[in-house]
CSV table of C-alpha atoms in Angstrom, one decimal:
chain,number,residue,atom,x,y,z
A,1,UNK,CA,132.2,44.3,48.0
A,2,UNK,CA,132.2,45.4,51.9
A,3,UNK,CA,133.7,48.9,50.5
A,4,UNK,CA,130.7,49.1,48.1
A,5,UNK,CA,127.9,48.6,50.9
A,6,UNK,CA,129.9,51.2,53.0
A,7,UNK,CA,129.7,53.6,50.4
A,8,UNK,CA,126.0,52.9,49.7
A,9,UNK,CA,126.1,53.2,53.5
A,10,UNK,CA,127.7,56.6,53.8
A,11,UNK,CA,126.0,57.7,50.7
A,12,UNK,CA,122.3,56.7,52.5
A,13,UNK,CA,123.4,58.8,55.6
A,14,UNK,CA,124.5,61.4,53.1
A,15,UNK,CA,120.8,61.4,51.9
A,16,UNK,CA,119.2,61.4,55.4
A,17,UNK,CA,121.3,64.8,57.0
A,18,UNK,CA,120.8,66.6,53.8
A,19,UNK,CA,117.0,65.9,53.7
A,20,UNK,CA,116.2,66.7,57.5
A,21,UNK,CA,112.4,68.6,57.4
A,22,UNK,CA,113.6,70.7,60.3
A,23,UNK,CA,116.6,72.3,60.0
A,24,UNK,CA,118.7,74.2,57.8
A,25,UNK,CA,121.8,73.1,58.7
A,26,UNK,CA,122.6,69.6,60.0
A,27,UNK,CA,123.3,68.5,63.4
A,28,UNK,CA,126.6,70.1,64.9
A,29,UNK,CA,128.0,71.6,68.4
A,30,UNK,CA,127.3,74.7,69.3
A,31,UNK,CA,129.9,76.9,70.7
A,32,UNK,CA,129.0,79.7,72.7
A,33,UNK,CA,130.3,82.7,71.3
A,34,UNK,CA,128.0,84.8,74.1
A,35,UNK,CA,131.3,86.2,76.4
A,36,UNK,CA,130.9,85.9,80.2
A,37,UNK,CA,133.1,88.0,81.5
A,38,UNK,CA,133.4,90.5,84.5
A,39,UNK,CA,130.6,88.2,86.4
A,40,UNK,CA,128.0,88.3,83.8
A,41,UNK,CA,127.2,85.3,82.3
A,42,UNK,CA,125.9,84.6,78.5
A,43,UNK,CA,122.9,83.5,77.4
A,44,UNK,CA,121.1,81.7,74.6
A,45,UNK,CA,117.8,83.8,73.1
A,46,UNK,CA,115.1,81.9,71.7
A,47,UNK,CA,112.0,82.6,70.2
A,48,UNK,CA,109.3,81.2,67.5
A,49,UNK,CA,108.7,83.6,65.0
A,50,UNK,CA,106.4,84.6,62.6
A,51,UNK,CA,106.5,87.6,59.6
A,52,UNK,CA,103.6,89.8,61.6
A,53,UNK,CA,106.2,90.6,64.0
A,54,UNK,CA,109.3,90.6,61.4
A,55,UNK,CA,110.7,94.4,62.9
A,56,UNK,CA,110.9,93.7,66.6
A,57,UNK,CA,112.3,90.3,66.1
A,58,UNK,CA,115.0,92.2,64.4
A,59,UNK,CA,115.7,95.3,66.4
A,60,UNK,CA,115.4,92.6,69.2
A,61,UNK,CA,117.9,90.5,68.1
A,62,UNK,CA,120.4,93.3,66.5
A,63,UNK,CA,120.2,94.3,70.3
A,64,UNK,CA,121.2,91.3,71.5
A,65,UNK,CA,123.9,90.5,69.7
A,66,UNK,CA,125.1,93.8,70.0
A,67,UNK,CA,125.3,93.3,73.8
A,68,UNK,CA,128.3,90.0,72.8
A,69,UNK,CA,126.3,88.8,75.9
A,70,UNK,CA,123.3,86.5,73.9
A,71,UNK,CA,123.6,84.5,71.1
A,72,UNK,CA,120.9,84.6,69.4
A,73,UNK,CA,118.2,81.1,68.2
A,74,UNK,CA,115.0,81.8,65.9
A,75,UNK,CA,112.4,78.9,65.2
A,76,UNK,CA,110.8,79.2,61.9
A,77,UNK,CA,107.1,77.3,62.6
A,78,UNK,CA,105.4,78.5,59.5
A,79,UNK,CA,109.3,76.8,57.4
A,80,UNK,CA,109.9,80.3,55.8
A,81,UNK,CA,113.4,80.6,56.6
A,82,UNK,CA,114.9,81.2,53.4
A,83,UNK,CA,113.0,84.1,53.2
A,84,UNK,CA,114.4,85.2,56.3
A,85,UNK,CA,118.3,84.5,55.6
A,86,UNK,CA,117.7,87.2,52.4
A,87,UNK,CA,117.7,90.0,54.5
A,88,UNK,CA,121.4,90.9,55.9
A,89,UNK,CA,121.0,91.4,59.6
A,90,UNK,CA,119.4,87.8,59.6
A,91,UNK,CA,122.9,86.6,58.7
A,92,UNK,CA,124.5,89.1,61.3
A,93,UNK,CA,122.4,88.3,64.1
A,94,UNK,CA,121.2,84.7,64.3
A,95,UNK,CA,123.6,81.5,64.8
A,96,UNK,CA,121.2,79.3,65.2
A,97,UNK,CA,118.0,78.5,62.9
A,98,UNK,CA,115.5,75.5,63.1
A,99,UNK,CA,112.3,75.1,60.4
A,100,UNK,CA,109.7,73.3,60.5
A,101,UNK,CA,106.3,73.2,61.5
A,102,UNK,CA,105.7,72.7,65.7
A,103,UNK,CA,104.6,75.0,68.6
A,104,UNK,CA,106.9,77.3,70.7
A,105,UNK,CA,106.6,74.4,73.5
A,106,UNK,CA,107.5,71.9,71.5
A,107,UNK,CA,110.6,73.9,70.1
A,108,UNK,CA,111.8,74.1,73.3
A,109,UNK,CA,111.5,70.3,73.7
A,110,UNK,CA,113.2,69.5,70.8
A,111,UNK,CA,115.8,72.4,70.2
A,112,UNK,CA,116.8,73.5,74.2
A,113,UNK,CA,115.9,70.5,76.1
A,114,UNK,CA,116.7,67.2,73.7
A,115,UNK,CA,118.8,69.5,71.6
A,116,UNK,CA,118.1,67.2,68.6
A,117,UNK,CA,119.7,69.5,66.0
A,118,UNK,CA,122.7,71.7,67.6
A,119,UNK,CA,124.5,71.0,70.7
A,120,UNK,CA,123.4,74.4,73.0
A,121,UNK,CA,125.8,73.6,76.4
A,122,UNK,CA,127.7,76.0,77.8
A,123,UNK,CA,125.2,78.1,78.6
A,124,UNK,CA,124.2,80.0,81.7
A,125,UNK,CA,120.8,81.2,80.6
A,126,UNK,CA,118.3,79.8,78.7
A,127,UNK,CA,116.0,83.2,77.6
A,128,UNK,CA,112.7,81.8,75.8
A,129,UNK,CA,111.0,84.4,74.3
A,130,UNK,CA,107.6,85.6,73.0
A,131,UNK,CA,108.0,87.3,69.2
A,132,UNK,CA,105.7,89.9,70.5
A,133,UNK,CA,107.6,91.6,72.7
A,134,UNK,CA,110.0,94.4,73.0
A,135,UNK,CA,113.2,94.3,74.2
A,136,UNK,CA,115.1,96.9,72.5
A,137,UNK,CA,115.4,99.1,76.1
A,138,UNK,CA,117.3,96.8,78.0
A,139,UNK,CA,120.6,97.1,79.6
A,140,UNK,CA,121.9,93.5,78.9
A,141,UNK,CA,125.0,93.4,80.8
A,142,UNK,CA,123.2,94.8,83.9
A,143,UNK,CA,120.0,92.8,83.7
A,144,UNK,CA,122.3,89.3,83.4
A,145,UNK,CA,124.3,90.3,86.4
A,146,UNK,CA,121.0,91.2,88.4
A,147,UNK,CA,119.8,87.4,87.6
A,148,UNK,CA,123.1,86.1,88.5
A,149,UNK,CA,123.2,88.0,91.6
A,150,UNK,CA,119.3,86.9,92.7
A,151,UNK,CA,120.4,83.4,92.5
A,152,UNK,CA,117.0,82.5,91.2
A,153,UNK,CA,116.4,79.6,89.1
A,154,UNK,CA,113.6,81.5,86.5
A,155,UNK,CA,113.5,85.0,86.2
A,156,UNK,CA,112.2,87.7,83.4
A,157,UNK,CA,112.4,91.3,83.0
A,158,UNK,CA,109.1,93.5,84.9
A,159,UNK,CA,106.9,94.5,82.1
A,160,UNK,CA,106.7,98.1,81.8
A,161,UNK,CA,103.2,100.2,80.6
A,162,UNK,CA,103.6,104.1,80.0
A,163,UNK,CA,103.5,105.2,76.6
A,164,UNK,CA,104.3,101.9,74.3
A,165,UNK,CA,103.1,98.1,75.3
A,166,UNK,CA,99.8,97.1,76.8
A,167,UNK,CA,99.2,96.4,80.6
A,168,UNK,CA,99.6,93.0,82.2
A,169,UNK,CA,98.8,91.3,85.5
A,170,UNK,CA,100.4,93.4,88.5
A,171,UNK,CA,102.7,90.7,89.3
A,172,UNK,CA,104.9,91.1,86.7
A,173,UNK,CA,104.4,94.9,85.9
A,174,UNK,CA,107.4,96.9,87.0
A,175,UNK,CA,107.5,98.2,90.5
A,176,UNK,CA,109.7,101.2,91.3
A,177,UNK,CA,109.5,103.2,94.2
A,178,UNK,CA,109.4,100.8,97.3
A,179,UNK,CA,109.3,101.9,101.2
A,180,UNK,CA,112.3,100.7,103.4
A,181,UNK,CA,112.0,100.0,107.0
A,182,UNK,CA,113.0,103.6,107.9
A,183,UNK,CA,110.2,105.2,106.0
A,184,UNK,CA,112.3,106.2,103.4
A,185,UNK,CA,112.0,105.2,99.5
A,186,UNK,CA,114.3,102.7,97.5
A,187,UNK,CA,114.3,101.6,93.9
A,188,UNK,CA,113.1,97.9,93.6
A,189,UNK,CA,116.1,95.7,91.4
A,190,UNK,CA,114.7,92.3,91.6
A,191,UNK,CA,111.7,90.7,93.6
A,192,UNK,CA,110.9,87.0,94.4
A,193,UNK,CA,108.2,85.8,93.2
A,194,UNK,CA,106.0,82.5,92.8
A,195,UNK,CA,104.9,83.7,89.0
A,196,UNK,CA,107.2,84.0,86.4
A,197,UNK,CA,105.3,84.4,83.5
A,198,UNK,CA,106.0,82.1,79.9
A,199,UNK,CA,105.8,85.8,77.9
A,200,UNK,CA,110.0,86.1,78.4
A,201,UNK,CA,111.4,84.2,80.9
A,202,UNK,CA,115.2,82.6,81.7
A,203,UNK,CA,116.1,79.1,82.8
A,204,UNK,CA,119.2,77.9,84.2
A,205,UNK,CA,119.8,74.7,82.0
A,206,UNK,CA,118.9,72.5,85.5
A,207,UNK,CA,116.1,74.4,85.5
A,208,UNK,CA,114.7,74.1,81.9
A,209,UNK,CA,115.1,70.7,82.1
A,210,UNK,CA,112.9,70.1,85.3
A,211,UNK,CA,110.7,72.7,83.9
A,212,UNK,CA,109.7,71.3,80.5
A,213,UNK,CA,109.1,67.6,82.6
A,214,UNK,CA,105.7,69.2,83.0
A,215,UNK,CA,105.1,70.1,79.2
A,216,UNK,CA,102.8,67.3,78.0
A,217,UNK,CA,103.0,67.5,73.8
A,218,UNK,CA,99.9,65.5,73.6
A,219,UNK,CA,98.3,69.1,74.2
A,220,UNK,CA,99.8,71.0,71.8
A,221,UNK,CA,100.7,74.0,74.0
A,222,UNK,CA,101.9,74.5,77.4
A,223,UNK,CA,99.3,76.8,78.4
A,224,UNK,CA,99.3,77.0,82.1
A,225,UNK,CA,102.7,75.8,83.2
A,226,UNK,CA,103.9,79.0,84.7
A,227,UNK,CA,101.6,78.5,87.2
A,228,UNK,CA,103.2,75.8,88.5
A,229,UNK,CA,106.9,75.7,86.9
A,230,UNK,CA,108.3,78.1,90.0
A,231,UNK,CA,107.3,75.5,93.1
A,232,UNK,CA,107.7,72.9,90.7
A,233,UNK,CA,111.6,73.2,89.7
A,234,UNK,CA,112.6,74.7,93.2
A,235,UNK,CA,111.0,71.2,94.6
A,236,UNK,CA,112.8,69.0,92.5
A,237,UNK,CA,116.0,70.7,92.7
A,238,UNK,CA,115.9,71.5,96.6
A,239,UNK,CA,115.8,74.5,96.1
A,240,UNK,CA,114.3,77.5,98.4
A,241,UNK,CA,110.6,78.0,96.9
A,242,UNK,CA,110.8,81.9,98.4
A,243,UNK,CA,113.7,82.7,96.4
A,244,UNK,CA,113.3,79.9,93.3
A,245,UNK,CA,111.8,82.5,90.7
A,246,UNK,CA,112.7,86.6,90.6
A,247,UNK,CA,111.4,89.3,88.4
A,248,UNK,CA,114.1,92.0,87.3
A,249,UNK,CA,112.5,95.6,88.3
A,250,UNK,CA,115.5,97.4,87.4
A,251,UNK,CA,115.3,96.3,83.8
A,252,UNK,CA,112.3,96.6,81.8
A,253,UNK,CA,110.6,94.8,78.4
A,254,UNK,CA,107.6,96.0,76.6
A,255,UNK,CA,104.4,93.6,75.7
A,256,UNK,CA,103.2,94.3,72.3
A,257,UNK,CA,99.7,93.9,71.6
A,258,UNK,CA,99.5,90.3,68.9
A,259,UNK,CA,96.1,90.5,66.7
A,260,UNK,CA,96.8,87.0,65.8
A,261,UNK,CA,93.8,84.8,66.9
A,262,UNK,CA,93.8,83.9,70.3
A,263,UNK,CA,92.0,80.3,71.2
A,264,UNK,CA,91.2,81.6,75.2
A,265,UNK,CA,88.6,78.6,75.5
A,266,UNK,CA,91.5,75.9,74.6
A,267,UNK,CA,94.5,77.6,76.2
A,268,UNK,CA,92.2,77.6,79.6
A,269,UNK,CA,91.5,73.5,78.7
A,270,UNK,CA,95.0,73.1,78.3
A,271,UNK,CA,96.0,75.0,81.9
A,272,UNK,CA,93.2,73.3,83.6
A,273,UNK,CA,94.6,69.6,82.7
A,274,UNK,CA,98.6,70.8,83.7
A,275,UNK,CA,97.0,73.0,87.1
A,276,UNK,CA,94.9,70.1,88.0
A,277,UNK,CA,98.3,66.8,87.9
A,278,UNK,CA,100.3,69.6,89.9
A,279,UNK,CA,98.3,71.2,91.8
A,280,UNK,CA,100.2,70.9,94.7
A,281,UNK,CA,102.4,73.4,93.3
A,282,UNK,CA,100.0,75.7,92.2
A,283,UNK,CA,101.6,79.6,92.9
A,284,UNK,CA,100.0,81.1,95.6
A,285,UNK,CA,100.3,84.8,94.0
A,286,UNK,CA,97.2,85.6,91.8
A,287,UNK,CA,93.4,83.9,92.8
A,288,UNK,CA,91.4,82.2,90.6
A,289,UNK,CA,90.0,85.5,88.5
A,290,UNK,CA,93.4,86.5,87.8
A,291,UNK,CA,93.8,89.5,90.9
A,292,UNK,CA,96.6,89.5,93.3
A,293,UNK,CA,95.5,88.1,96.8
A,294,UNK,CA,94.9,90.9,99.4
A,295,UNK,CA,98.1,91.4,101.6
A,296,UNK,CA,100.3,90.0,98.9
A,297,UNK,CA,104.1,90.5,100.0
A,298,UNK,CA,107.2,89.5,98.4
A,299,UNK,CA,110.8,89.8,99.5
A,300,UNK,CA,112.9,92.7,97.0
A,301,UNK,CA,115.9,93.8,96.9
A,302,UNK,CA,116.7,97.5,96.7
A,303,UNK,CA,119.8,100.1,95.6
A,304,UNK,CA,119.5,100.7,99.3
A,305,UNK,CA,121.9,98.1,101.1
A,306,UNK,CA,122.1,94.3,100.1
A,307,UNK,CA,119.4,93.7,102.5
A,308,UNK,CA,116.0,92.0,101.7
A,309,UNK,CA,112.8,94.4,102.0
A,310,UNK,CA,109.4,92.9,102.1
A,311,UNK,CA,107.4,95.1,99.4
A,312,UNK,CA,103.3,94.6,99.5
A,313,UNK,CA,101.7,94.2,96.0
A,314,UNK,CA,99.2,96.4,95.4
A,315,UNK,CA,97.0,96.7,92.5
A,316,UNK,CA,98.6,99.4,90.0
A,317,UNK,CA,96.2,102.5,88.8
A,318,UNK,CA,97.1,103.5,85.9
A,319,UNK,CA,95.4,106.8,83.9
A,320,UNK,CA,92.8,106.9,81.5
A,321,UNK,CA,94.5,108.3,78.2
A,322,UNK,CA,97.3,105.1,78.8
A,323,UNK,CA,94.6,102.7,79.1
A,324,UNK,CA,92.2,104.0,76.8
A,325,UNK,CA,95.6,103.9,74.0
A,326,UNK,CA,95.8,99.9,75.4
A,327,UNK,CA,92.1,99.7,74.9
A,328,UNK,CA,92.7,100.6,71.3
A,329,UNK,CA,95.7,98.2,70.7
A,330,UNK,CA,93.7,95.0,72.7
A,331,UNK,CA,90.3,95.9,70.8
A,332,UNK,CA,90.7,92.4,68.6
A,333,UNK,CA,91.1,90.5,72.2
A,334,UNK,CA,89.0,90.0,75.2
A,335,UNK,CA,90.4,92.8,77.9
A,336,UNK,CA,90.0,91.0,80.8
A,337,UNK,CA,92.0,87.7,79.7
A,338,UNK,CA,94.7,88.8,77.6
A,339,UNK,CA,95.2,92.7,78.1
A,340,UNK,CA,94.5,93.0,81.8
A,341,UNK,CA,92.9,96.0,80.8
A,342,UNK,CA,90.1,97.5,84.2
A,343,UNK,CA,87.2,98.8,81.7
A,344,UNK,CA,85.5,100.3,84.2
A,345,UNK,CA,88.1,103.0,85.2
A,346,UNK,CA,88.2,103.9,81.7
A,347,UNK,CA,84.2,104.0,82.0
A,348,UNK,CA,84.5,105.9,85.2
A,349,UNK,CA,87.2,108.6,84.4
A,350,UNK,CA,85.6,109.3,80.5
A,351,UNK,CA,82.0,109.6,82.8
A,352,UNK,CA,83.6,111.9,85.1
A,353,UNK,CA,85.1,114.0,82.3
A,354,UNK,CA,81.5,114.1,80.6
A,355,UNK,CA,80.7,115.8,83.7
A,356,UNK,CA,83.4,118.1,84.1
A,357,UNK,CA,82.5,119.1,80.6
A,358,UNK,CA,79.0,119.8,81.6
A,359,UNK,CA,79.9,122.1,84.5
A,360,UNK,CA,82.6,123.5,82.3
A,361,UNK,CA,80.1,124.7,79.9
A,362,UNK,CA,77.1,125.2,82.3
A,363,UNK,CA,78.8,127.5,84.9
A,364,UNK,CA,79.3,129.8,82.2
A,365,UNK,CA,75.8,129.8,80.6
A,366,UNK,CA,74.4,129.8,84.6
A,367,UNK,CA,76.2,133.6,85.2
A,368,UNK,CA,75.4,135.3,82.3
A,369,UNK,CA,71.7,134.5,82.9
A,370,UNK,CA,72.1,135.7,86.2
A,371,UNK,CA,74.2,139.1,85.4
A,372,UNK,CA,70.9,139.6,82.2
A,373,UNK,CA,68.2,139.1,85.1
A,374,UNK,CA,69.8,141.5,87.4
A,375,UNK,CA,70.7,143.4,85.2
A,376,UNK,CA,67.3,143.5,83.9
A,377,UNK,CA,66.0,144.2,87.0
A,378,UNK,CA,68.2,147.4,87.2
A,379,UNK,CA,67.3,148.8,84.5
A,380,UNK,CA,63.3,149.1,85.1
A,381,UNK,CA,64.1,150.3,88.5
A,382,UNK,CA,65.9,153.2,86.6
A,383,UNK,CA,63.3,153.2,83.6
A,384,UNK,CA,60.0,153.9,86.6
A,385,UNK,CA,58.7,157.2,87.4
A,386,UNK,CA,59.3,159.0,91.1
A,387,UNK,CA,56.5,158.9,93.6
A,388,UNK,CA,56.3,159.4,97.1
A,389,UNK,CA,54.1,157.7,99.2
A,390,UNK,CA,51.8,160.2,101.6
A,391,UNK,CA,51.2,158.8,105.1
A,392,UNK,CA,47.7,160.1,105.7
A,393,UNK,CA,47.1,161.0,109.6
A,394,UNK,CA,45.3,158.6,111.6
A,395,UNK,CA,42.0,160.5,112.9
A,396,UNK,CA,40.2,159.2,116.0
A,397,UNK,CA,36.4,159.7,115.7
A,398,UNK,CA,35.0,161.0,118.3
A,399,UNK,CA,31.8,159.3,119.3
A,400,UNK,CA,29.4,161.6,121.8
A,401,UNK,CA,26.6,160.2,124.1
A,402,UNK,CA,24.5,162.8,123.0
A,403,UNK,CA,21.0,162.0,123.9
């Protein structure tokens, strides 16, 4: 009898594993099969996903995988994965799959921090990705070593804007060219920073965990936690708040523009709550509207020397035709809040074409009305008859006192 209630036992726990809303596989350890070798260390890649963005998510992951450096985690929220595993680089790629219906925060609780379906240690780097972003230009094995070597606790690639992606704030855009202390120019690799933004950053696993202690699932999103996740985790874990977060110059990631709707009203509700039960740790980088604070500095490190430059943020100008292009990608968002797009230099430079245009066509029109009036005037010179004005002699009068 005792063999009987084991087997209805066994066959009950059966039931429950092979039932499980969430996954696709059952829970089991995770090996890392990401190689750290040569001083670069492997990473896990994670991301919630969703069909709009179905091409970068797999030219993004077929690069990291390539790379034997990043193993590779996809979150189904919308529990479409089977249509997913049809297509063949799916299979290649991925090693790790999760479906069912939750936020990207709340992945990240459950999958990376509780790890309630696949044991994920072993891990240098946590990388917790947006869908909607492009990664395909990195150097892996250089951009891991440069985290490594920052000693950082969060870091993410500099966004770059030229001819792809859209703009974002000028804290995480990519800064190149930076002046050293003997008036020459360096390239920036990595700068320290108190904003490290949620688009694509990467967590030591101390780091995640500390992190995601201020992610409150009551909310439903964890809007506004990388303004306070970079004091935060250095203060907990003793760490130096100067040098707790770094953004990776050298290597660069494009931000796609996502047409999906965009709740600003309830992701600001959602930062003011987590900003207002930490405010003490509040980053210090960006004011209340969203602009850098004047005489912004942060410590960077340069291909000239080992040694720690102080480079001064400065708002980055960017032209016209480049932001007009983001203009037209962002049109479905407001600018200011998601796109970081400055409408009035694109107001300013297409008004100062306009008149440009004007002159252009004016000048002309201006000198050939001249050249007819002069010309004009020549000609009826020419055309009138001769004469020759006659001086007539003055004659005095001669006035007699004749009696």
């Amino acid at each position: 009898m005792p063999c009987v209630h084991r087997g209805y036992l066994l066959l009950w726990l059966h039931l429950v594993v092979a039932i499980r809303p969430q996954t696709d596989s059952p829970l089991k350890p995770g090996a890392p099969s990401a190689a750290s070798d040569a001083g670069v260390a492997g990473a896990l890649f994670f991301s919630a996903v969703d069909a709009q963005f179905r091409d970068i998510v797999k030219q993004n992951a077929l690069h990291l995988q390539a790379s034997g450096l990043v193993d590779v985690f996809l979150a189904h929220p919308r529990q479409d994965v089977e249509d997913w595993q049809r297509e063949f680089w799916y299979k290649q790629t991925v090693k790790y799959s999760v479906s069912y219906k939750e936020t990207k925060w709340g992945f990240v609780l459950n999958e990376l921090v509780k790890q309630q379906t696949f044991r994920l240690n072993g891990y240098s780097w946590y990388w917790i990705s947006d869908e909607d972003v492009d990664l395909t230009h990195l150097n892996l094995r250089r951009y891991l070593a440069l985290a490594m070597e920052s000693g950082a606790s969060i870091v993410q690639p500099a966004v770059a804007f030229d001819t792809q992606g859209i703009p974002q704030n000028d804290v995480v855009m990519a800064y190149d060219r930076v002046k050293l202390p003997d008036g020459s120019y360096g390239r920036s690799l990595y700068r320290y920073s108190e904003l490290v933004e949620a688009q694509s950053p990467m967590f030591t696993a101390e780091s995640l965990r500390t992190a995601w202690k201020l992610y409150l699932p009551g909310l439903g999103s964890g809007d506004g936690m990388d303004l306070v996740w970079c004091r935060f985790v250095a203060s907990k874990l003793q760490r130096s708040v100067e040098q707790g977060c770094a953004i990776i110059d050298a290597e660069h990631m494009y931000k796609l523009p996502n047409i999906r709707n965009y709740n600003l009203e309830n992701s600001m509700a959602v930062e003011e709550v987590i900003v207002s039960q930490h405010r003490e740790y509040l980053q210090r980088t960006l004011d209340k509207s969203g602009k850098l604070r004047e005489g912004l500095q942060q410590l960077c490190r340069t291909d000239h020397g080992s040694q720690l430059v102080h480079l001064r943020l400065r708002p980055q100008h960017y032209e016209a035709i480049l932001l007009l292009r983001a203009f037209v990608r962002c049109k479905q968002y407001s600018l200011q809040a998601v796109c970081h797009i400055d409408l009035s230099v694109i107001l300013a430079t297409l008004l100062w074409l306009l008149l440009e245009a004007l002159l252009f066509i004016s000048i002309p029109v201006l000198l050939w009305y001249t050249f007819k009036y002069l010309w004009s005037r020549a000609r009826n010179v020419k055309d009138a008859p001769f004469s020759r004005r006659v001086r007539i002699p003055y004659r005095h009068q001669v006035l007699s006192d004749a009696n």
